[in-house]
Amino acid sequence: MNRVGGAQPTILDVAARAGVSKSAVSRVLSGTGRFSDETRERVERAAAELGYVANAMARGLVSGRTHTIGMLVRDASSMLYTALHAVMEQRASELGYRVVTTTGVGRVEDEKSALAALVSMRVDGLVVCSGLLPAADIAEFAPRIATVVAGRPELHPALSSVYCDEVDGGHQIADAVVDAGHRDVVVLSVPRADAITQHARSVAMTARIRMRGANAVDIDASFVRPAADIAADVVEMMRESGATAVMCPTDRMMLDLCDALDDLGVDIPSDVSVTGFDGVYPLASDWIGFSTLQQPVERIGREAIDLVIGRIDDPSRTVEHRSLRGTVLPGRTLRRR
Amino acid sequence: MNRVGGAQPTILDVAARAGVSKSAVSRVLSGTGRFSDETRERVERAAAELGYVANAMARGLVSGRTHTIGMLVRDASSMLYTALHAVMEQRASELGYRVVTTTGVGRVEDEKSALAALVSMRVDGLVVCSGLLPAADIAEFAPRIATVVAGRPELHPALSSVYCDEVDGGHQIADAVVDAGHRDVVVLSVPRADAITQHARSVAMTARIRMRGANAVDIDASFVRPAADIAADVVEMMRESGATAVMCPTDRMMLDLCDALDDLGVDIPSDVSVTGFDGVYPLASDWIGFSTLQQPVERIGREAIDLVIGRIDDPSRTVEHRSLRGTVLPGRTLRRR
DNA sequence: TTGAAAGCGATACCAC
DNA sequence: GTGGTATCGCTTTCAA
């Protein structure tokens, strides 16, 4: 086992030291069954003296429960997932569960193996937070493990989900842009294969802008494209078609774009307005002032945990899909014109 | 076990379907020992058809290895830990390990239990990223599990560590402030009990400013104090003692302070210069322009993983402490005067 | 109330 | 090469 210098004490060590059977130790430490006060006292002292920590593998193996929820995250460095993580951890701990997180390091294959790692740990429930992994790969385990998809619209019949209504969000932020008087708008458009949610947003934004009678131009914003290239395209559209606003599918991309536009000598918002999507701290802070659509991260995280634990407790529960509305954060990067 | 509708298939199910013994299945799936091509074929097909995922608990129980590194994080929503997490995940996966993360939800007791959860999972190694948990609580497990403290100076004789040289960092950023011509500087000071690293930074900043012959005033920035109160104090010091710069122990606190100063009508940097500490994306981005000390997060994360895996492979390795220098990020919130 | 014994699902060491 | 068997550390009947 994981011994650097000494071995981990086992229940037998505790039993020997306490002068009782391992059954007694098990009962005391797990608080089940009957035992005398004296037994309890002796066991607790022995356990403390030895620094005993029960082996969760052995325990889980026999009990069939780990009291653990596995969280699969696309990208550990994304602030959105970070925020979700914090909320879920909090809520899960209130309900007596731990959250363990794994991530892929980018590719779909990695994510599959990260998911398999969670499954192999026999977590009681699974919360998948990734816009990358195909639903089929997730659904494979759904019949065996309570599974909830969080943060992306997923209407797969075997999977429950909680997510921000991306279409509504795209419409809301597009409305804000048009309402601010912009008639020629650039929309950074992410291919579906890069990220399902971001793709949906771009599409919704473009559609709404046109529906409102303004002009929308899509610019390719595949993940492989450098921000500098995208910024150059934006500048070109400003010159050619008189674009006065740029809409980004995430705050992160917005930040990269702002950086790149800055390098090109373009000032925001006096030269061009820019909007984002996500609205997570710290970019959502007033001082930074991103104009963006704020996802209801708190609710998404909390309800994802509640849903998954609900299904753990009662596997017969039906699949459920909760679409939550986001809100526009005015910010200072979108200027009226 | 974690069954919502069906049970997870076991090695016996695979063996039965493949028409071989479970020993054979084990050999094929773990790639150890000898087996014929036909056996391999049959086993792999049966496993795939059943969607078999080996039970990591059973495996770990007998093999004594989990190929998993536990990461204890103070605060899942902190960008610094988030960045560390991403780097560690990447590096660990290169070396054939998974990272599982747990966090306390704030209090020391929570962190202890989060640590115990990791120990109970019998992770092969432990990386503790928290400025909160006392060294003694960590050291308790060090004789049994390879343990490395990352991101905070920890010279405990039983614990290896990798961290940013906080004192040097504090000096560097203080030098930048004095070099920019500031003679009266406010330092937000965090109590040791709130966060060890942040405390060390404040102390180093104050000391350096005075050493350089400028004036430093400490303001209490305990975690319980609202940013608005701190901002009010700062304004008072600007009026009373003519302070022209404020130094914060973290970028996050800096952001909160900027927000609060903004509310008070104070402009940064024309009314007052502000500096931070950490230098992690996204606040470190050029466009946002925080003047701050950037920690070498990439190296900290990478070396923490290398150290812990080194100790897993060779438990006799001696304890090691690596102090890494940060660099000043000029930014735009520190103005020459 | 307590202890002995039977597994949980895998690996590893055996003979064959 | 292959399959039986002991074993990992614990929970859970089941007798005593």
XYZ file of C-alpha atoms (C1' of nucleotides) in Angstrom:
706
model
C 0.000 0.000 0.000
C 1.002 3.600 0.051
C 3.716 3.253 2.593
C 6.654 5.551 2.558
C 8.150 4.300 5.747
C 5.484 2.476 7.659
C 2.383 0.590 6.769
C -1.057 1.935 7.364
C -2.653 0.458 10.442
C -5.567 -1.841 9.728
C -8.650 -2.677 11.641
C -6.781 -5.638 13.082
C -4.142 -3.383 14.574
C -6.829 -1.336 16.217
C -8.608 -4.460 17.440
C -5.420 -5.874 18.928
C -4.553 -2.648 20.660
C -8.061 -2.249 22.013
C -8.253 -5.880 23.029
C -11.453 -6.551 21.115
C -12.430 -8.254 17.882
C -12.308 -6.514 14.542
C -16.066 -6.792 14.385
C -16.319 -4.643 17.460
C -13.996 -2.071 15.956
C -16.036 -1.971 12.796
C -19.243 -1.441 14.699
C -17.881 1.339 16.849
C -16.163 3.189 14.036
C -19.105 3.009 11.698
C -21.590 3.628 14.486
C -23.776 0.690 13.541
C -24.901 -2.171 15.704
C -24.620 -2.402 19.468
C -21.608 -2.022 21.718
C -20.859 -1.104 25.285
C -19.500 2.240 26.345
C -16.308 0.619 27.437
C -15.768 -0.997 24.076
C -16.384 2.289 22.389
C -13.921 4.038 24.607
C -11.174 1.503 24.077
C -11.655 1.355 20.351
C -11.711 5.083 19.909
C -8.571 5.514 21.925
C -6.716 2.778 20.090
C -7.779 4.190 16.739
C -6.666 7.666 17.679
C -3.339 6.476 19.021
C -2.604 4.600 15.838
C -3.818 7.368 13.582
C -6.127 4.827 12.027
C -7.944 5.846 8.877
C -10.266 3.198 7.504
C -9.447 1.879 4.062
C -12.177 3.213 1.833
C -11.480 0.564 -0.787
C -12.069 -2.307 1.553
C -15.064 -0.570 2.990
C -16.561 0.240 -0.356
C -15.879 -3.182 -1.685
C -18.024 -4.886 0.876
C -20.596 -2.212 1.610
C -21.196 -1.375 -2.018
C -21.271 2.344 -1.282
C -18.578 4.947 -1.470
C -20.506 8.068 -0.482
C -18.608 9.738 -3.205
C -19.746 11.654 -6.237
C -17.454 11.764 -9.200
C -17.195 14.987 -11.102
C -15.780 14.935 -14.584
C -14.521 18.305 -15.661
C -13.442 19.272 -19.095
C -10.764 21.683 -18.207
C -9.470 22.195 -14.728
C -8.344 25.687 -15.602
C -11.729 26.943 -16.690
C -13.297 29.338 -14.253
C -16.782 28.134 -15.047
C -16.002 24.588 -14.013
C -14.059 25.879 -11.082
C -17.089 27.752 -9.858
C -19.308 24.733 -10.416
C -16.850 22.584 -8.536
C -16.927 24.823 -5.496
C -20.702 24.893 -5.385
C -21.042 21.148 -5.811
C -18.459 20.382 -3.187
C -20.357 22.568 -0.767
C -23.745 21.091 -1.484
C -22.504 17.507 -1.534
C -20.817 17.899 1.807
C -24.077 19.176 3.262
C -25.680 15.944 2.135
C -22.916 13.691 3.424
C -21.062 13.069 0.195
C -17.559 13.787 -0.987
C -16.773 14.986 -4.464
C -13.763 13.671 -6.331
C -12.809 15.369 -9.500
C -10.960 14.127 -12.522
C -10.350 15.812 -15.820
C -9.246 14.927 -19.276
C -6.300 16.961 -20.395
C -7.974 18.020 -23.598
C -8.716 15.175 -25.959
C -11.891 13.141 -26.023
C -9.905 9.975 -25.333
C -8.544 11.476 -22.156
C -11.997 12.344 -21.035
C -13.205 8.860 -21.641
C -10.434 7.503 -19.519
C -11.088 10.099 -16.834
C -14.698 8.978 -16.825
C -13.645 5.347 -16.665
C -11.434 6.194 -13.700
C -14.461 7.535 -11.878
C -16.501 4.483 -12.798
C -13.716 2.191 -11.666
C -13.713 3.945 -8.324
C -17.376 3.003 -8.126
C -18.508 6.474 -7.190
C -22.138 6.453 -6.153
C -23.014 9.161 -8.606
C -21.585 10.972 -11.565
C -21.800 14.598 -12.560
C -20.409 15.267 -15.989
C -19.383 18.834 -16.666
C -17.995 18.891 -20.136
C -19.208 20.187 -23.411
C -16.855 17.841 -25.193
C -17.683 14.242 -24.389
C -20.423 12.796 -26.627
C -23.623 11.877 -24.854
C -23.338 8.265 -25.937
C -20.101 7.834 -24.009
C -21.738 9.169 -20.910
C -24.985 7.289 -21.355
C -23.113 4.002 -21.454
C -22.760 4.088 -17.689
C -26.050 5.725 -16.859
C -27.913 2.431 -16.368
C -25.401 1.469 -13.687
C -24.530 4.750 -12.036
C -26.724 7.702 -11.224
C -25.613 10.262 -13.761
C -26.337 13.924 -14.289
C -24.966 16.211 -16.957
C -24.366 19.709 -15.671
C -23.734 22.871 -17.605
C -24.725 21.713 -21.024
C -28.109 21.097 -22.587
C -28.398 17.370 -22.889
C -31.734 15.891 -23.724
C -30.529 12.315 -24.035
C -33.358 10.113 -22.747
C -31.151 8.275 -20.266
C -29.443 11.306 -18.783
C -30.717 13.924 -16.400
C -29.319 17.379 -16.870
C -29.210 20.885 -15.466
C -28.006 23.684 -17.613
C -28.229 27.278 -18.582
C -30.652 27.838 -21.407
C -28.055 28.664 -24.038
C -30.510 29.715 -26.686
C -32.366 32.043 -24.391
C -29.036 33.354 -23.124
C -27.806 33.978 -26.640
C -31.039 35.808 -27.378
C -30.834 37.908 -24.238
C -27.318 39.115 -24.835
C -28.015 39.678 -28.528
C -31.024 41.756 -27.562
C -28.817 43.807 -25.282
C -26.465 44.497 -28.161
C -29.212 45.465 -30.576
C -30.959 47.510 -27.903
C -27.724 49.437 -27.450
C -28.091 50.570 -31.025
C -25.689 48.267 -32.847
C -26.744 47.416 -36.385
C -23.678 45.562 -37.607
C -22.448 42.844 -35.324
C -19.669 40.300 -35.543
C -20.337 36.944 -33.899
C -17.440 34.640 -33.070
C -18.630 31.260 -34.045
C -17.315 28.032 -32.547
C -17.701 24.760 -34.462
C -19.945 22.187 -32.882
C -17.081 19.749 -32.651
C -15.072 22.115 -30.473
C -17.730 22.698 -27.868
C -21.404 21.966 -28.092
C -22.571 24.726 -25.780
C -20.487 27.438 -27.338
C -21.674 26.469 -30.760
C -25.281 26.741 -29.648
C -24.671 30.185 -28.253
C -23.131 31.554 -31.405
C -26.004 30.240 -33.466
C -28.589 31.740 -31.142
C -26.850 35.106 -31.130
C -26.607 35.300 -34.896
C -30.214 34.258 -35.336
C -31.514 36.801 -32.892
C -29.553 39.662 -34.312
C -30.943 38.948 -37.756
C -34.404 38.477 -36.354
C -34.140 41.938 -34.889
C -33.341 43.284 -38.313
C -29.657 43.967 -37.745
C -26.715 42.500 -39.625
C -24.698 39.637 -38.227
C -21.429 38.351 -39.619
C -19.927 35.108 -38.348
C -16.203 34.792 -37.866
C -14.597 31.418 -37.447
C -13.395 31.044 -33.873
C -12.261 27.434 -33.833
C -10.146 26.666 -30.807
C -7.061 26.253 -32.943
C -7.225 29.774 -34.304
C -4.942 32.255 -32.563
C -6.726 35.193 -30.980
C -4.550 37.525 -33.038
C -6.010 36.136 -36.254
C -9.519 36.512 -34.988
C -8.808 40.055 -33.900
C -7.456 40.843 -37.353
C -10.672 39.539 -38.873
C -12.673 41.671 -36.506
C -10.763 44.781 -37.469
C -11.356 43.965 -41.093
C -15.078 43.657 -40.513
C -15.065 46.964 -38.671
C -13.551 48.612 -41.724
C -15.441 46.737 -44.406
C -18.928 46.385 -43.068
C -18.787 48.963 -40.318
C -19.199 46.477 -37.499
C -19.510 48.163 -34.131
C -19.848 45.190 -31.806
C -18.353 41.726 -31.364
C -20.076 38.913 -29.515
C -18.008 36.116 -27.974
C -19.262 32.689 -26.903
C -17.280 32.791 -23.635
C -15.729 35.377 -21.376
C -12.437 33.657 -21.777
C -12.450 34.080 -25.502
C -13.576 37.618 -24.948
C -10.572 38.275 -22.770
C -8.202 36.860 -25.343
C -9.871 38.944 -27.995
C -9.617 42.103 -25.895
C -5.921 41.417 -25.453
C -5.431 40.933 -29.158
C -7.524 43.953 -30.134
C -5.555 46.009 -27.661
C -2.368 44.952 -29.417
C -3.918 46.172 -32.654
C -4.620 49.538 -31.099
C -8.362 49.024 -30.924
C -9.959 50.476 -27.819
C -12.859 48.840 -26.039
C -15.533 50.058 -25.866
C -14.901 53.348 -27.661
C -13.825 51.743 -30.941
C -15.873 48.603 -30.661
C -18.223 47.026 -28.128
C -17.575 43.463 -26.972
C -19.769 40.987 -25.133
C -19.064 37.627 -23.529
C -20.852 34.692 -22.010
C -20.523 32.924 -18.619
C -20.300 35.735 -16.114
C -18.177 33.946 -13.577
C -15.915 35.574 -11.047
C -13.413 37.161 -11.456
C -14.231 38.391 -14.938
C -17.763 39.170 -13.862
C -16.509 41.622 -11.282
C -17.774 45.177 -11.543
C -14.347 46.646 -11.828
C -13.387 44.591 -14.838
C -16.812 45.248 -16.180
C -17.397 42.602 -18.819
C -20.756 42.912 -20.513
C -21.845 39.337 -20.536
C -24.520 36.780 -19.931
C -24.228 35.389 -16.462
C -24.972 31.711 -16.087
C -26.785 30.672 -12.900
C -23.816 28.632 -11.740
C -24.934 28.384 -8.146
C -28.226 26.864 -9.101
C -26.754 24.612 -11.733
C -24.260 23.151 -9.283
C -26.668 22.788 -6.448
C -29.395 21.213 -8.494
C -26.983 18.871 -10.214
C -25.959 17.499 -6.844
C -29.535 17.299 -5.642
C -30.550 15.467 -8.789
C -27.740 12.964 -8.638
C -28.207 12.232 -4.966
C -31.921 11.945 -5.550
C -31.250 9.240 -8.064
C -28.794 7.496 -5.786
C -31.405 7.349 -3.069
C -34.157 6.338 -5.423
C -32.912 4.836 -8.667
C -36.433 4.594 -10.032
C -36.662 8.352 -10.351
C -37.301 9.458 -13.835
C -34.873 11.398 -15.949
C -35.246 15.130 -15.620
C -34.017 18.131 -17.576
C -33.792 21.515 -15.974
C -33.179 24.534 -18.086
C -32.217 27.597 -16.093
C -32.262 31.159 -17.337
C -29.213 33.356 -17.165
C -29.187 37.110 -16.760
C -27.498 39.913 -18.618
C -24.684 41.602 -16.744
C -24.502 45.155 -18.179
C -20.810 45.760 -17.645
C -18.839 48.454 -19.422
C -17.640 46.790 -22.591
C -20.935 47.235 -24.361
C -21.511 50.871 -25.204
C -24.636 52.545 -26.517
C -24.270 54.139 -29.879
C -22.718 -0.891 -5.390
C -23.559 2.058 -7.531
C -26.302 0.458 -9.495
C -29.141 2.515 -10.760
C -30.760 -0.233 -12.714
C -28.180 -2.914 -13.272
C -25.135 -4.173 -11.466
C -21.636 -3.571 -12.687
C -20.164 -6.605 -14.387
C -17.305 -8.237 -12.516
C -14.302 -10.139 -13.667
C -16.302 -13.324 -13.225
C -18.889 -12.162 -15.723
C -16.162 -11.484 -18.220
C -14.516 -14.829 -17.526
C -17.779 -16.692 -17.997
C -18.582 -14.920 -21.223
C -15.093 -15.469 -22.572
C -15.047 -19.061 -21.407
C -11.818 -18.700 -19.469
C -10.807 -18.389 -15.837
C -10.804 -15.108 -14.014
C -7.043 -15.408 -13.726
C -6.814 -15.281 -17.473
C -9.028 -12.223 -17.598
C -6.933 -10.492 -15.015
C -3.741 -11.221 -16.926
C -5.075 -10.019 -20.222
C -6.655 -6.867 -18.872
C -3.671 -5.856 -16.814
C -1.239 -6.971 -19.487
C 0.889 -8.954 -17.065
C 1.884 -12.591 -17.296
C 1.471 -14.864 -20.305
C -1.579 -15.627 -22.410
C -2.335 -16.794 -25.925
C -3.588 -14.524 -28.636
C -6.850 -16.338 -28.687
C -7.388 -15.840 -24.992
C -6.617 -12.191 -25.366
C -9.087 -11.826 -28.184
C -11.899 -13.576 -26.365
C -11.338 -11.665 -23.150
C -11.158 -8.303 -24.822
C -14.319 -8.925 -26.754
C -16.218 -10.137 -23.731
C -15.043 -7.158 -21.697
C -16.061 -4.720 -24.400
C -19.455 -6.323 -24.868
C -20.178 -6.124 -21.180
C -18.816 -2.627 -20.786
C -16.573 -3.990 -18.110
C -14.636 -1.487 -16.035
C -12.387 -3.034 -13.411
C -13.193 -2.225 -9.838
C -10.382 0.024 -8.669
C -11.144 -0.739 -5.045
C -10.689 -4.455 -5.428
C -7.642 -3.887 -7.529
C -6.099 -1.435 -5.144
C -6.879 -3.557 -2.162
C -4.814 -6.472 -3.316
C -2.180 -4.736 -5.381
C -1.489 -2.097 -2.796
C -1.280 0.585 -5.452
C -3.865 2.982 -6.760
C -1.798 4.954 -9.284
C -3.586 7.929 -7.949
C -2.309 11.123 -6.451
C -4.542 12.958 -4.062
C -4.609 16.710 -4.241
C -5.964 18.643 -1.325
C -7.033 22.120 -2.301
C -8.010 24.854 0.031
C -10.587 26.507 -2.074
C -11.884 25.102 -5.294
C -12.807 28.552 -6.487
C -9.346 30.047 -6.189
C -7.683 30.667 -9.503
C -4.271 29.876 -8.130
C -5.262 26.384 -7.101
C -7.177 25.970 -10.285
C -4.054 26.704 -12.283
C -2.001 24.370 -10.117
C -4.604 21.676 -10.567
C -4.443 21.868 -14.342
C -0.663 21.674 -14.405
C -0.533 18.767 -11.988
C -3.172 16.829 -13.814
C -1.213 17.216 -17.006
C 2.093 16.202 -15.532
C 0.668 13.313 -13.543
C -1.032 11.887 -16.586
C 2.272 11.983 -18.442
C 3.716 9.821 -15.710
C 0.822 7.389 -15.593
C -1.018 8.714 -12.591
C -4.454 10.134 -12.037
C -5.134 13.074 -9.803
C -8.160 13.151 -7.587
C -8.978 16.370 -5.870
C -10.847 17.081 -2.695
C -11.332 20.333 -0.877
C -12.421 21.544 2.473
C -15.243 23.990 2.253
C -13.475 26.565 4.354
C -12.847 25.461 7.904
C -9.790 23.624 9.152
C -11.962 20.728 10.270
C -13.280 20.301 6.755
C -9.804 20.214 5.394
C -8.773 17.578 7.855
C -11.646 15.429 6.761
C -10.887 16.078 3.107
C -7.339 14.956 3.787
C -8.587 11.897 5.624
C -10.774 11.087 2.645
C -7.716 11.047 0.443
C -5.819 8.903 2.917
C -8.734 6.522 3.182
C -8.685 6.143 -0.576
C -5.079 5.070 -0.162
C -3.798 7.393 -2.812
C -0.186 6.628 -3.619
C 0.872 10.187 -3.034
C -0.427 13.394 -1.566
C -0.003 16.954 -2.726
C -1.308 19.469 -0.261
C -2.141 22.865 -1.669
C -3.487 24.877 1.174
C -2.168 27.716 3.214
C -4.611 26.853 5.939
C -3.990 23.366 7.258
C -1.315 23.242 9.987
C 1.826 21.337 9.072
C 1.362 18.948 11.965
C -1.906 17.701 10.527
C -0.244 17.018 7.227
C 2.892 15.518 8.683
C 0.856 12.947 10.533
C 0.460 10.959 7.337
C 3.827 11.705 5.804
C 5.504 8.600 7.237
C 2.917 6.469 5.479
C 2.196 8.318 2.271
C 4.526 10.222 0.011
C 3.577 13.808 0.709
C 4.506 17.108 -0.833
C 3.291 20.546 0.114
C 2.859 22.791 -2.892
C 2.417 26.513 -3.018
C 3.382 27.382 0.475
C 6.742 27.558 2.179
C 6.849 24.599 4.494
C 10.103 23.669 6.087
C 8.720 20.908 8.269
C 11.418 18.219 8.447
C 9.103 15.426 7.356
C 7.530 17.236 4.408
C 8.920 18.050 1.007
C 7.711 21.248 -0.528
C 7.758 23.408 -3.630
C 6.725 26.985 -3.384
C 7.166 30.500 -4.530
C 9.668 32.385 -2.450
C 7.159 34.650 -0.744
C 9.716 36.856 0.940
C 11.648 37.438 -2.235
C 8.376 38.017 -4.060
C 7.249 40.524 -1.474
C 10.571 42.296 -1.826
C 10.440 42.346 -5.608
C 6.999 43.853 -5.817
C 7.781 46.317 -3.030
C 10.871 47.365 -4.936
C 8.752 47.935 -8.005
C 6.490 50.218 -6.001
C 9.315 52.216 -4.472
C 11.125 52.363 -7.807
C 7.982 53.882 -9.287
C 8.476 56.772 -6.906
C 5.985 55.987 -4.163
C 7.060 57.177 -0.717
C 3.911 56.449 1.271
C 2.512 53.006 0.832
C -0.394 51.145 2.382
C 0.063 47.398 2.849
C -2.961 45.203 3.374
C -1.924 42.826 6.064
C -3.424 39.395 6.560
C -3.204 37.699 9.961
C -1.103 34.566 10.096
C -4.115 32.546 11.189
C -6.025 33.438 8.031
C -3.383 32.352 5.576
C 0.251 31.672 6.211
C 1.520 32.637 2.796
C -0.387 35.860 2.560
C 0.805 36.853 5.984
C 4.404 36.284 4.947
C 3.956 38.421 1.884
C 2.541 41.370 3.743
C 5.356 41.255 6.234
C 7.977 41.086 3.518
C 6.425 44.002 1.640
C 6.254 46.241 4.669
C 9.807 45.417 5.669
C 11.197 46.121 2.237
C 9.421 49.416 1.843
C 10.821 50.631 5.131
C 14.237 49.295 4.275
C 14.142 51.380 1.156
C 13.461 54.443 3.270
C 9.806 54.886 2.342
C 6.825 54.834 4.674
C 4.631 51.797 5.048
C 1.321 51.658 6.864
C -0.359 48.347 7.579
C -4.102 48.010 7.280
C -5.902 45.057 8.752
C -7.171 42.843 5.956
C -8.479 39.869 7.894
C -10.684 37.683 5.754
C -13.762 38.680 7.748
C -13.394 42.360 6.940
C -15.580 43.592 4.101
C -13.653 45.088 1.190
C -15.683 48.261 1.599
C -14.236 48.798 5.066
C -10.730 48.222 3.852
C -11.282 50.609 0.978
C -12.541 53.228 3.413
C -9.370 52.814 5.444
C -7.286 53.188 2.315
C -9.031 56.425 1.406
C -8.418 57.689 4.903
C -4.723 56.923 4.618
C -4.594 58.650 1.264
C -5.976 61.789 2.899
C -4.143 61.607 6.202
C -0.706 60.392 5.314
C -0.745 61.047 1.596
C -0.512 57.400 0.610
C -0.157 56.937 -3.139
C -0.026 53.162 -3.426
C -1.706 50.112 -1.924
C -0.175 46.666 -1.902
C -2.404 43.593 -1.696
C -1.357 40.079 -0.690
C -3.370 38.464 -3.501
C -4.833 39.458 -6.829
C -8.190 38.411 -5.609
C -8.091 40.807 -2.718
C -6.804 43.414 -5.110
C -9.811 42.902 -7.329
C -12.200 43.262 -4.415
C -10.375 46.374 -3.332
C -10.512 47.864 -6.817
C -14.248 47.260 -6.864
C -14.683 48.927 -3.501
C -12.428 51.870 -4.324
C -14.346 52.329 -7.541
C -17.547 52.571 -5.538
C -15.882 55.299 -3.473
C -15.032 57.228 -6.606
C -11.320 56.508 -6.419
C -9.697 55.899 -9.781
C -6.912 53.423 -10.345
C -4.179 54.196 -11.136
C -4.628 57.963 -11.437
C -5.709 58.480 -7.821
C -3.836 55.589 -6.326
C -1.631 52.748 -7.532
C -2.475 49.192 -6.560
C -0.447 45.981 -6.701
C -1.347 42.342 -6.210
C 0.261 38.955 -5.863
C -0.220 35.634 -7.716
C -0.328 36.640 -11.350
C -2.594 33.858 -12.507
C -4.813 33.920 -15.559
C -7.207 35.596 -16.119
C -6.280 38.481 -13.867
C -2.730 38.380 -15.150
C -3.907 39.070 -18.662
C -2.452 42.136 -20.362
C -5.796 43.669 -21.001
C -6.815 43.650 -17.362
C -3.334 44.759 -16.558
C -2.851 43.980 -12.895
C 0.559 44.993 -11.612
C 1.472 41.978 -9.600
C 3.997 39.365 -8.670
C 3.571 36.330 -10.813
C 4.120 33.003 -9.116
C 5.822 30.292 -11.174
C 2.721 28.129 -11.069
C 3.774 25.869 -13.930
C 7.008 24.947 -12.252
C 5.446 24.597 -8.827
C 2.851 22.171 -10.134
C 5.189 20.194 -12.266
C 7.860 19.847 -9.641
C 5.350 18.963 -6.959
C 4.201 16.032 -9.045
C 7.747 15.017 -9.872
C 8.704 15.167 -6.220
C 5.772 13.146 -5.015
C 6.154 10.493 -7.685
C 9.851 10.393 -6.963
C 9.070 9.556 -3.394
C 6.496 6.973 -4.387
C 9.073 5.230 -6.527
C 11.794 5.539 -3.958
C 10.501 6.132 -0.449
C 14.007 6.502 0.904
C 14.467 9.792 -0.911
C 15.202 12.577 1.441
C 12.923 15.476 2.096
C 13.497 18.382 -0.220
C 12.456 22.016 -0.262
C 12.374 23.965 -3.456
C 11.947 27.679 -3.351
C 11.113 29.196 -6.729
C 11.390 32.860 -7.635
C 8.445 34.737 -9.037
C 8.626 37.652 -11.435
C 7.114 41.103 -11.449
C 4.359 41.636 -13.969
C 4.387 45.382 -14.731
C 0.715 45.813 -15.581
C -1.087 49.118 -15.586
C -2.317 49.547 -12.046
C 1.033 50.723 -10.766
C 1.806 54.197 -12.036
C 5.038 56.126 -11.800
C 4.823 59.369 -9.827
C -23.140 -7.281 23.574
C -19.556 -9.851 21.319
C -16.616 -12.715 18.144
C -16.185 -16.039 14.235
C -16.787 -16.636 9.569
C -18.312 -15.510 4.939
C -17.642 -12.763 1.333
C -16.903 -8.029 -1.747
C -13.720 -8.101 -6.702
C -9.587 -8.131 -7.961
C -4.220 -9.796 -8.090
C -0.455 -13.016 -7.490
C 1.612 -17.147 -6.687
C 0.957 -21.735 -7.184
C 1.073 -26.197 -9.396
C -0.409 -28.209 -13.581
C -0.114 -20.799 -21.100
C -3.733 -21.919 -17.766
C -6.800 -22.219 -13.774
C -7.167 -22.849 -8.614
C -6.413 -20.553 -4.201
C -4.908 -17.443 -0.736
C -5.252 -12.718 0.264
C -6.029 -7.533 0.589
C -9.172 -4.752 4.769
C -13.351 -4.268 5.735
C -18.753 -5.007 6.640
C -22.201 -8.077 7.625
C -24.772 -12.016 8.974
C -25.094 -15.400 12.473
C -24.232 -17.908 16.753
C -22.884 -17.844 21.162
